[in-house]
Coordinates of N, CA and C in Angstrom, one line a residue:
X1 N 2.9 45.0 52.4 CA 2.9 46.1 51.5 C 2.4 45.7 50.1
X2 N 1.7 46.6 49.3 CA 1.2 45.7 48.2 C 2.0 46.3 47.1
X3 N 2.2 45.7 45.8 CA 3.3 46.1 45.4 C 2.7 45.5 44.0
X4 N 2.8 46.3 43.1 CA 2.4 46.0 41.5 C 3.3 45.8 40.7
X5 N 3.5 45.0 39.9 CA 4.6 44.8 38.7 C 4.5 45.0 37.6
X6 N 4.4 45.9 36.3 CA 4.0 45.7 34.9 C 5.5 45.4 34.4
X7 N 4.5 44.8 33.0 CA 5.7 43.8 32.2 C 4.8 43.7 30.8
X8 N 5.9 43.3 29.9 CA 5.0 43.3 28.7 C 5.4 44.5 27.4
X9 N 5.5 45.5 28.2 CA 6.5 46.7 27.0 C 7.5 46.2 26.2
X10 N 7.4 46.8 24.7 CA 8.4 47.1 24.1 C 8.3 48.2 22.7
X11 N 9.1 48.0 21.6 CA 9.1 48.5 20.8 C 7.9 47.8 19.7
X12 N 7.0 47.9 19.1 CA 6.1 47.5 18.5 C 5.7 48.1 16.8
X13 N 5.8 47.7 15.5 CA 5.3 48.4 14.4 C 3.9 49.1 14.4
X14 N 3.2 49.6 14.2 CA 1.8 50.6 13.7 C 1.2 49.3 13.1
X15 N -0.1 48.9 13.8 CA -0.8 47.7 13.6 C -0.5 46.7 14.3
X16 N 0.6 46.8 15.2 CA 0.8 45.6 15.6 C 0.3 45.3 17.0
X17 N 0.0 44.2 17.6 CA 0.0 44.1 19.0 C 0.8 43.4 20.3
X18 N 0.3 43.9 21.5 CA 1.2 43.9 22.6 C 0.3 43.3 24.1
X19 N 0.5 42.9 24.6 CA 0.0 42.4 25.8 C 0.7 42.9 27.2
X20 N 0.3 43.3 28.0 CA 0.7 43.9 29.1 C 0.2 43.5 30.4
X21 N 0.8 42.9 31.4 CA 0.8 42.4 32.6 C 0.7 42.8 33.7
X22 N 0.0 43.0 34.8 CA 0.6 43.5 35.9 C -0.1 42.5 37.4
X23 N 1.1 42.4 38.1 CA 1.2 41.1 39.0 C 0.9 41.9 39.8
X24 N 0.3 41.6 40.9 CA 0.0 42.1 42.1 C 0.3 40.9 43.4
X25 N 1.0 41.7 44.2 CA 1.1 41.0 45.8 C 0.4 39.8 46.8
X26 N -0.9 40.5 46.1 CA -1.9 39.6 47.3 C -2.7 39.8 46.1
X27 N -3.8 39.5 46.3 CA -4.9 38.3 45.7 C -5.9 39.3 44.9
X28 N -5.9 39.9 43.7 CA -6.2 41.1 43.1 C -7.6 41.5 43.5
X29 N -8.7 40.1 44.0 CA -10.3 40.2 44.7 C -10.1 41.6 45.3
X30 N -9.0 41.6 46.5 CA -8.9 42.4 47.2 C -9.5 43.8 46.9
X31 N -9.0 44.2 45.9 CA -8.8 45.4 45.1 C -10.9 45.8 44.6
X32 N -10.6 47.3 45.3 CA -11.8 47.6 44.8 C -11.9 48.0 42.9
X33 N -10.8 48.2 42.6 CA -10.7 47.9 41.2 C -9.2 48.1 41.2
X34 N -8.6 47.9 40.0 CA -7.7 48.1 38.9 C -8.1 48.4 37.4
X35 N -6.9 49.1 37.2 CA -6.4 50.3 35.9 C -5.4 50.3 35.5
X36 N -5.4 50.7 33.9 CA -4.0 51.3 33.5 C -4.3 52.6 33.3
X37 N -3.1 53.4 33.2 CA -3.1 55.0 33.0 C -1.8 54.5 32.0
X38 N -1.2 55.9 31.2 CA -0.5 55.7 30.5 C -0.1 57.3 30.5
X39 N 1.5 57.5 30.2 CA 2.0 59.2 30.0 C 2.8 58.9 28.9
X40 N 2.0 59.7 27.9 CA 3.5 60.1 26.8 C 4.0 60.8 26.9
X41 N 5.2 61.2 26.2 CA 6.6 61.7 26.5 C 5.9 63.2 26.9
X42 N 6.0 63.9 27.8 CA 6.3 65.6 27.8 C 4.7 65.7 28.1
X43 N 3.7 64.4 28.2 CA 2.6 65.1 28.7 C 1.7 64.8 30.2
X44 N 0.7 64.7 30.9 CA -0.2 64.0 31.6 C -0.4 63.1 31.5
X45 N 0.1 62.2 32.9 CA -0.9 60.9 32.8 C -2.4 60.6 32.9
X46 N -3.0 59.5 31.5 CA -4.1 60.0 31.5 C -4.6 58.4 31.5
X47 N -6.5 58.2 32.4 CA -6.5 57.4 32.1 C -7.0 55.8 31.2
X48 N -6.7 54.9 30.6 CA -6.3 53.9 29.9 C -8.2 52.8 29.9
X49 N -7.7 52.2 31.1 CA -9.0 51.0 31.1 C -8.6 50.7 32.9
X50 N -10.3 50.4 33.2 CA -10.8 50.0 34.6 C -11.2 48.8 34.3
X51 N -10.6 47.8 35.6 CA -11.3 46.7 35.4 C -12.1 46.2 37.2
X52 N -13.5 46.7 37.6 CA -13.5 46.5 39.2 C -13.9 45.7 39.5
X53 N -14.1 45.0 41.0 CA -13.8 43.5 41.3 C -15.0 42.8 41.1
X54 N -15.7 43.4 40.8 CA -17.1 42.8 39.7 C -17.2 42.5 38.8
X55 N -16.0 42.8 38.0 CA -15.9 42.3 37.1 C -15.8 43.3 35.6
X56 N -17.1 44.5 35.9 CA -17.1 45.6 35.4 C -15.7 45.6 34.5
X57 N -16.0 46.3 33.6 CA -14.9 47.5 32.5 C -15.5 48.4 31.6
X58 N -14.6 49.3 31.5 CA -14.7 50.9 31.3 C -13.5 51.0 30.3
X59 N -13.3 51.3 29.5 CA -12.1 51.9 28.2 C -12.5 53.1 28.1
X60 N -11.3 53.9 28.2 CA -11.1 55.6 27.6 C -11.5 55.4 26.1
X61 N -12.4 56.3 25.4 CA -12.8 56.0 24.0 C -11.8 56.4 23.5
X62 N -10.2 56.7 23.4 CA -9.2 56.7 22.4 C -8.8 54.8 22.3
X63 N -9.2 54.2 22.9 CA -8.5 53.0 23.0 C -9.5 52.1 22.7
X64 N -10.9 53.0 22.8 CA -12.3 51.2 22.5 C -12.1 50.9 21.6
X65 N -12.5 49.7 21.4 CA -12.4 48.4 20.6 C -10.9 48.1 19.7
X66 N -9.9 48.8 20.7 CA -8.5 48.2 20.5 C -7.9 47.8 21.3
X67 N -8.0 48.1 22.7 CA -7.6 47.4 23.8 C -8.6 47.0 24.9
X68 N -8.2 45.9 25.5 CA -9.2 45.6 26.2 C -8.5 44.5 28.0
X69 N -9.3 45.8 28.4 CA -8.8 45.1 29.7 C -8.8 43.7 30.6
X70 N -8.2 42.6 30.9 CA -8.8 41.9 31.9 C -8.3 41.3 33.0
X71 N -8.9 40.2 33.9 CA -7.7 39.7 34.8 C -7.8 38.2 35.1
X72 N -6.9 37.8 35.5 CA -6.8 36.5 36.3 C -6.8 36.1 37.1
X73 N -7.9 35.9 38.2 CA -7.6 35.8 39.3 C -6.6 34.7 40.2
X74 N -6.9 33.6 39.8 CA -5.6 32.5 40.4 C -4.7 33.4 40.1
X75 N -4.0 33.9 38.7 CA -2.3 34.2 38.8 C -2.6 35.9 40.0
X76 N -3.6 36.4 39.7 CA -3.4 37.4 40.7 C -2.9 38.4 39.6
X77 N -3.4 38.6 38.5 CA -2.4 39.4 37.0 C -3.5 40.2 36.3
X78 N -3.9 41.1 36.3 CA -4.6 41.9 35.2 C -3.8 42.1 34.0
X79 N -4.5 42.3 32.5 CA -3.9 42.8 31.7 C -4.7 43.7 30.6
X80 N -3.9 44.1 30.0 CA -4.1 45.0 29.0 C -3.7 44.9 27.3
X81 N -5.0 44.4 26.9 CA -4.6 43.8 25.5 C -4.7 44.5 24.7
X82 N -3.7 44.8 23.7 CA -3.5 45.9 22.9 C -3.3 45.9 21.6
X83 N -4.2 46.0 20.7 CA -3.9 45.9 19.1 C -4.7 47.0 18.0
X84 N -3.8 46.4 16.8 CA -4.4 48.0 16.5 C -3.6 49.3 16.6
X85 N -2.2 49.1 17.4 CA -1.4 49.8 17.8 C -0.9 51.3 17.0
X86 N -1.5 52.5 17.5 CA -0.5 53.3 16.9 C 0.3 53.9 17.4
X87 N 1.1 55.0 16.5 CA 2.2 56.1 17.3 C 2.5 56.7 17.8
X88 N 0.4 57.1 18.1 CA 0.1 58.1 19.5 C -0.2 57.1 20.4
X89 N -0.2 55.8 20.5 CA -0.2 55.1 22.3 C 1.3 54.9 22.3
X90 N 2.2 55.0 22.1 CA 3.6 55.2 22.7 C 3.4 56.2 23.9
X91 N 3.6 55.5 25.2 CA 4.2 56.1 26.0 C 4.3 54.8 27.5
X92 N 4.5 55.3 28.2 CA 4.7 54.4 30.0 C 3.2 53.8 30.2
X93 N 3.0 53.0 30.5 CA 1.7 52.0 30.9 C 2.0 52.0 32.6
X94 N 0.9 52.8 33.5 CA 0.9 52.2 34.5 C -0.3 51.9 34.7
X95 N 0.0 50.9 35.9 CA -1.1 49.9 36.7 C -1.3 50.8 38.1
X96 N -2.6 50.2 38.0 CA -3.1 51.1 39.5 C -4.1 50.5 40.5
X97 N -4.0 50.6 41.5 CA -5.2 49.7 42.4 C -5.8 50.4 43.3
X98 N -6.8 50.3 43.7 CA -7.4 50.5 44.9 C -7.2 49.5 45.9
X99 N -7.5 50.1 47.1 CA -7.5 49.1 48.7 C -7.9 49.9 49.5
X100 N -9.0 49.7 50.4 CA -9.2 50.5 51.4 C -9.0 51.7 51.5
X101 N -9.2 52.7 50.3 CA -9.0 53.9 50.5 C -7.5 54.0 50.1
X102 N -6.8 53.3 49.7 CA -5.3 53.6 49.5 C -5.5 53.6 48.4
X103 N -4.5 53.9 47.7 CA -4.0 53.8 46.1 C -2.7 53.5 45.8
X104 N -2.8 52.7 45.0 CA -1.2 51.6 44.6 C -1.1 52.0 43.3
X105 N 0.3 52.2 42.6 CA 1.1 52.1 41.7 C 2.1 51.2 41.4
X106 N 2.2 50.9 40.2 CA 3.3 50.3 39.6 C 4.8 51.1 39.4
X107 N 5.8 50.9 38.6 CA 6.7 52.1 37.9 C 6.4 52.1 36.6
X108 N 6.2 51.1 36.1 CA 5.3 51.6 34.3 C 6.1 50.7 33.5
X109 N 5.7 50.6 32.3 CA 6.4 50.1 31.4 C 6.2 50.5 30.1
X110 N 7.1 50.8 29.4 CA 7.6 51.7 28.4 C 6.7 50.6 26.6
X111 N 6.0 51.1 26.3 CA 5.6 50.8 25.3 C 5.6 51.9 23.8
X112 N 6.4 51.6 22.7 CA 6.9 52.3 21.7 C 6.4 52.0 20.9
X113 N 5.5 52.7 19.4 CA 4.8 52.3 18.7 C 5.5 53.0 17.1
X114 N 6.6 52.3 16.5 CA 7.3 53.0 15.6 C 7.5 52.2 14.2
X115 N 7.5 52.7 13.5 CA 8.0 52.1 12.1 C 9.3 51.9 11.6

């Protein structure tokens, strides 16, 4: 069963930056890509940055040239670099994968962006 882990959230000042992790099961090649999506409080999850096993990336233009997605393959870990931070990206960070037609999720991780 493949199973995603993010890690990396917390409370962060306006300008500041955060780095965000997500472990995966088996060997991320697998994956016809990986994503973050992200939901703020009370709205849609919407989504974040693609990274596909080509290597390819794609950023939502609320986030170009402030976050930037990538991965590692030995740890088997994508991430999501994040700076520049403001107090509209507060909200849950999830990870997302493809497989063979399947689709995988994380449970998210809470990122706060406050003064």
């Amino acid at each position: 069963q493949v199973q995603l882990v993010e890690s990396g959230g917390g409370l962060v000042q306006p300008g500041g930056s955060l780095r965000l992790s997500c472990a995966a099961s088996l060997s991320i090649i697998s994956f016809d890509a990986m994503r973050w999506y992200r939901q703020a409080p009370g709205k849609q999850r919407v989504w974040v940055a693609t990274i596909t096993s080509g290597g390819k990336t794609n950023h939502a233009d609320s986030v170009k040239g402030r976050f930037t997605i990538a991965r590692d393959n030995a740890k088997n870990t994508v991430y999501l670099q994040m700076n520049a931070l403001k107090p509209e990206d507060t909200a849950v960070y999830f990870c997302n994968a493809d497989l063979a037609s399947s689709d995988y999720w994380g449970k998210g991780t809470l990122v706060t962006v406050s003064s």
